[in-house]
Amino acid sequence: MSSSITVQSDQVLERVLSIEIVRVTERAAVSAARLRGHGRDKASDQAAVDAMRRELNKLPIDGTVVIGEGEIDEAPMLFIGEKVGNKHGARVDIAVDPLEGTVLCAKNMPGAIATIAMADAGTLLHAPDCYMEKIAIGPGYPKGTIDLDAPADENIMNLAKAKGVKPSEITAILLDRPRHTHAIELIRKTGAAVSLISDGDVAGVIHCAEPKTGIDIYLGIGGAPEGVLAAAALRCIGGQMQCRLVIDSEELRERTKKMGIKDPKKKYEIEDMVRGDCLFAATGVTTGAMLNGVKFSKNLIETETVVMRSVTGTVRRIVAEHRQLDKFHLD
Ligand code: VTB
């Protein structure tokens, strides 16, 4: 062989997939964006699901959806356990949220995205569709700077110390929910700023690792599926995150057990939720702090996608101009 570069075939596939998955989120985002501001959250979600499934099935993978639209009886498509891909390729676990922020899209508010994570089979946490306690910060802090079990104010103080700033120079992001009233009070007492979001905590967590957002820490309870997706992103770009499932009923306890989770009270670190290398991608549906939304103009659709790869820590931002509009099923 004359070439001095030897790349294993599975690595080639993984590198190719890191571009291929962009198409998956692009198509889902465009389909959802057609219904932006129409007040029809279910319809926009369905449009994103259909498009994402269609594109996933074209990929050279033998994939299993482990985080999806719910269980088979409640979700006809992209349900947990559904097989996707053309079967001629690597066995992978897939986590999807075809439209993260359905209400944001329905109301045409900032921050709706189409998102996916992919990893070797058996390496993503199979989390039920329940709530999850979460805490996250960006990269560059000593391990142990945050602790899910410490009160919110203590976490702010420790983070401020690690960052070398006053607590008043810290900004925390939380979902705007009554369940966070106490945590918000504690955070504000330290002097820190609180940034409240109505939905979309995958992006909320990722903001902690994006200095331009000015967000330092994510705290609170959000969806478990969104927690695994956010963990995949942080696995690529660095940061710390701790999570715990909120199992608050016997029915959920049973379901969790069936999904193979032995200890429902386990405090998960990123490496427990995403046990190997992964890919993460998100395309903006409506414009937000992380991504521009889909732009429609005459004979042209523009999308912005961020795609991350944990093997190398590469983050690509892909602004695409789509001209073959028939590919987007313009019916
Ligand atoms: C979050 C957020 C989602 O659900 O996970 C949240 O990221 C949690 O559930 O966009 P509640 O809305 O019940 O608080 C969403 O807001 C919607 O899926």
mmCIF file of C-alpha atoms and ligand atoms in Angstrom, residues 100-101 131 134 175 177 179 198-202 221-223 226, ligand 1:
data_model
loop_
_atom_site.group_PDB
_atom_site.id
_atom_site.type_symbol
_atom_site.label_atom_id
_atom_site.label_comp_id
_atom_site.label_asym_id
_atom_site.label_seq_id
_atom_site.Cartn_x
_atom_site.Cartn_y
_atom_site.Cartn_z
ATOM 1 C CA GLU A 100 -37.186 19.593 20.729
ATOM 2 C CA GLY A 101 -39.475 22.445 21.723
ATOM 3 C CA TYR A 131 -38.320 13.526 34.407
ATOM 4 C CA LYS A 134 -29.879 17.634 36.043
ATOM 5 C CA LEU A 175 -36.768 25.762 32.847
ATOM 6 C CA ARG A 177 -41.517 25.836 36.069
ATOM 7 C CA ARG A 179 -41.059 23.108 40.639
ATOM 8 C CA SER A 198 -39.998 28.007 28.644
ATOM 9 C CA ASP A 199 -38.782 24.841 26.853
ATOM 10 C CA GLY A 200 -35.717 23.384 25.189
ATOM 11 C CA ASP A 201 -33.312 22.207 27.829
ATOM 12 C CA VAL A 202 -31.048 20.257 25.433
ATOM 13 C CA ILE A 221 -35.643 19.041 36.414
ATOM 14 C CA GLY A 222 -36.334 18.412 32.718
ATOM 15 C CA GLY A 223 -37.014 15.433 30.495
ATOM 16 C CA GLU A 226 -33.385 15.438 26.628
HETATM 17 C C1 VTB B 1 -37.791 19.839 28.919
HETATM 18 C C2 VTB B 1 -37.632 20.603 27.623
HETATM 19 C C3 VTB B 1 -38.630 20.232 26.582
HETATM 20 O O1 VTB B 1 -40.080 19.386 28.297
HETATM 21 O O2 VTB B 1 -37.172 18.599 28.902
HETATM 22 C C4 VTB B 1 -39.269 19.802 29.359
HETATM 23 O O3 VTB B 1 -36.347 20.423 27.089
HETATM 24 C C5 VTB B 1 -39.564 19.011 30.614
HETATM 25 O O4 VTB B 1 -40.933 18.734 30.795
HETATM 26 O O5 VTB B 1 -38.509 21.106 25.474
HETATM 27 P P1 VTB B 1 -42.093 19.766 31.287
HETATM 28 O O6 VTB B 1 -42.466 20.607 30.087
HETATM 29 O O7 VTB B 1 -43.232 18.880 31.719
HETATM 30 O O8 VTB B 1 -41.548 20.609 32.369
HETATM 31 C C6 VTB B 1 -40.028 20.254 27.165
HETATM 32 O O9 VTB B 1 -40.343 21.560 27.589
HETATM 33 C C7 VTB B 1 -41.049 19.787 26.129
HETATM 34 O O10 VTB B 1 -40.753 18.517 25.664
#
